[in-house]
mmCIF file of C-alpha atoms in Angstrom:
data_model
loop_
_atom_site.group_PDB
_atom_site.id
_atom_site.type_symbol
_atom_site.label_atom_id
_atom_site.label_comp_id
_atom_site.label_asym_id
_atom_site.label_seq_id
_atom_site.Cartn_x
_atom_site.Cartn_y
_atom_site.Cartn_z
ATOM 1 C CA UNK A 1 -5.030 1.094 -29.046
ATOM 2 C CA UNK A 2 -6.835 2.232 -25.937
ATOM 3 C CA UNK A 3 -8.276 5.781 -25.679
ATOM 4 C CA UNK A 4 -5.464 7.106 -23.455
ATOM 5 C CA UNK A 5 -2.795 5.923 -25.900
ATOM 6 C CA UNK A 6 -4.727 7.393 -28.823
ATOM 7 C CA UNK A 7 -5.048 10.759 -27.053
ATOM 8 C CA UNK A 8 -1.347 10.871 -26.161
ATOM 9 C CA UNK A 9 -0.064 9.808 -29.579
ATOM 10 C CA UNK A 10 -2.259 10.042 -32.643
ATOM 11 C CA UNK A 11 -4.559 12.846 -31.517
ATOM 12 C CA UNK A 12 -2.048 15.067 -29.662
ATOM 13 C CA UNK A 13 -1.742 18.292 -31.724
ATOM 14 C CA UNK A 14 1.979 18.676 -30.944
ATOM 15 C CA UNK A 15 2.959 15.256 -32.279
ATOM 16 C CA UNK A 16 0.417 14.241 -34.914
ATOM 17 C CA UNK A 17 1.130 14.462 -38.626
ATOM 18 C CA UNK A 18 -1.494 14.407 -41.322
ATOM 19 C CA UNK A 19 -0.439 13.077 -44.688
ATOM 20 C CA UNK A 20 -2.696 12.771 -47.698
ATOM 21 C CA UNK A 21 -2.896 9.277 -49.135
ATOM 22 C CA UNK A 22 -3.559 8.935 -52.842
ATOM 23 C CA UNK A 23 -4.110 5.835 -54.926
ATOM 24 C CA UNK A 24 -2.891 6.562 -58.452
ATOM 25 C CA UNK A 25 -5.318 6.257 -61.315
ATOM 26 C CA UNK A 26 -4.882 2.933 -63.010
ATOM 27 C CA UNK A 27 -3.871 1.222 -59.780
ATOM 28 C CA UNK A 28 -4.731 -2.433 -59.976
ATOM 29 C CA UNK A 29 -7.078 -4.373 -57.710
ATOM 30 C CA UNK A 30 -4.188 -5.594 -55.542
ATOM 31 C CA UNK A 31 -3.323 -2.005 -54.574
ATOM 32 C CA UNK A 32 -6.926 -1.284 -53.599
ATOM 33 C CA UNK A 33 -7.169 -4.572 -51.671
ATOM 34 C CA UNK A 34 -4.041 -3.743 -49.670
ATOM 35 C CA UNK A 35 -5.346 -0.252 -48.935
ATOM 36 C CA UNK A 36 -8.638 -1.668 -47.623
ATOM 37 C CA UNK A 37 -6.725 -4.230 -45.575
ATOM 38 C CA UNK A 38 -4.557 -1.525 -43.985
ATOM 39 C CA UNK A 39 -7.249 1.102 -43.453
ATOM 40 C CA UNK A 40 -10.518 -0.849 -43.368
ATOM 41 C CA UNK A 41 -12.748 -1.356 -40.390
ATOM 42 C CA UNK A 42 -12.859 -4.961 -39.205
ATOM 43 C CA UNK A 43 -9.557 -5.848 -40.876
ATOM 44 C CA UNK A 44 -7.332 -5.999 -37.766
ATOM 45 C CA UNK A 45 -6.308 -9.655 -38.114
ATOM 46 C CA UNK A 46 -5.547 -9.334 -41.837
ATOM 47 C CA UNK A 47 -3.705 -6.057 -41.224
ATOM 48 C CA UNK A 48 -1.497 -7.579 -38.549
ATOM 49 C CA UNK A 49 -0.693 -10.631 -40.657
ATOM 50 C CA UNK A 50 0.191 -8.431 -43.651
ATOM 51 C CA UNK A 51 2.411 -6.125 -41.550
ATOM 52 C CA UNK A 52 4.232 -9.075 -39.996
ATOM 53 C CA UNK A 53 4.858 -10.583 -43.434
ATOM 54 C CA UNK A 54 5.575 -7.421 -45.484
ATOM 55 C CA UNK A 55 6.500 -4.738 -42.939
ATOM 56 C CA UNK A 56 10.221 -4.840 -43.621
ATOM 57 C CA UNK A 57 9.727 -4.162 -47.341
ATOM 58 C CA UNK A 58 8.213 -0.674 -46.900
ATOM 59 C CA UNK A 59 9.726 2.189 -48.893
ATOM 60 C CA UNK A 60 9.217 5.358 -46.832
ATOM 61 C CA UNK A 61 9.556 8.969 -47.852
ATOM 62 C CA UNK A 62 8.937 10.878 -44.644
#
């Protein structure tokens, strides 16, 4: 995302939402690996591949 897009979307105070992310105690290594893949620096290619493969299986509570 370029800086202008980031400013207009993610960082704009009128439209941004902050949600706390918690990994439950006892979560297995797979959960932690997925979290690092989705949030980690330098993981863009793995993140994209995972979202393309698994994106339609998300269970959202927003």
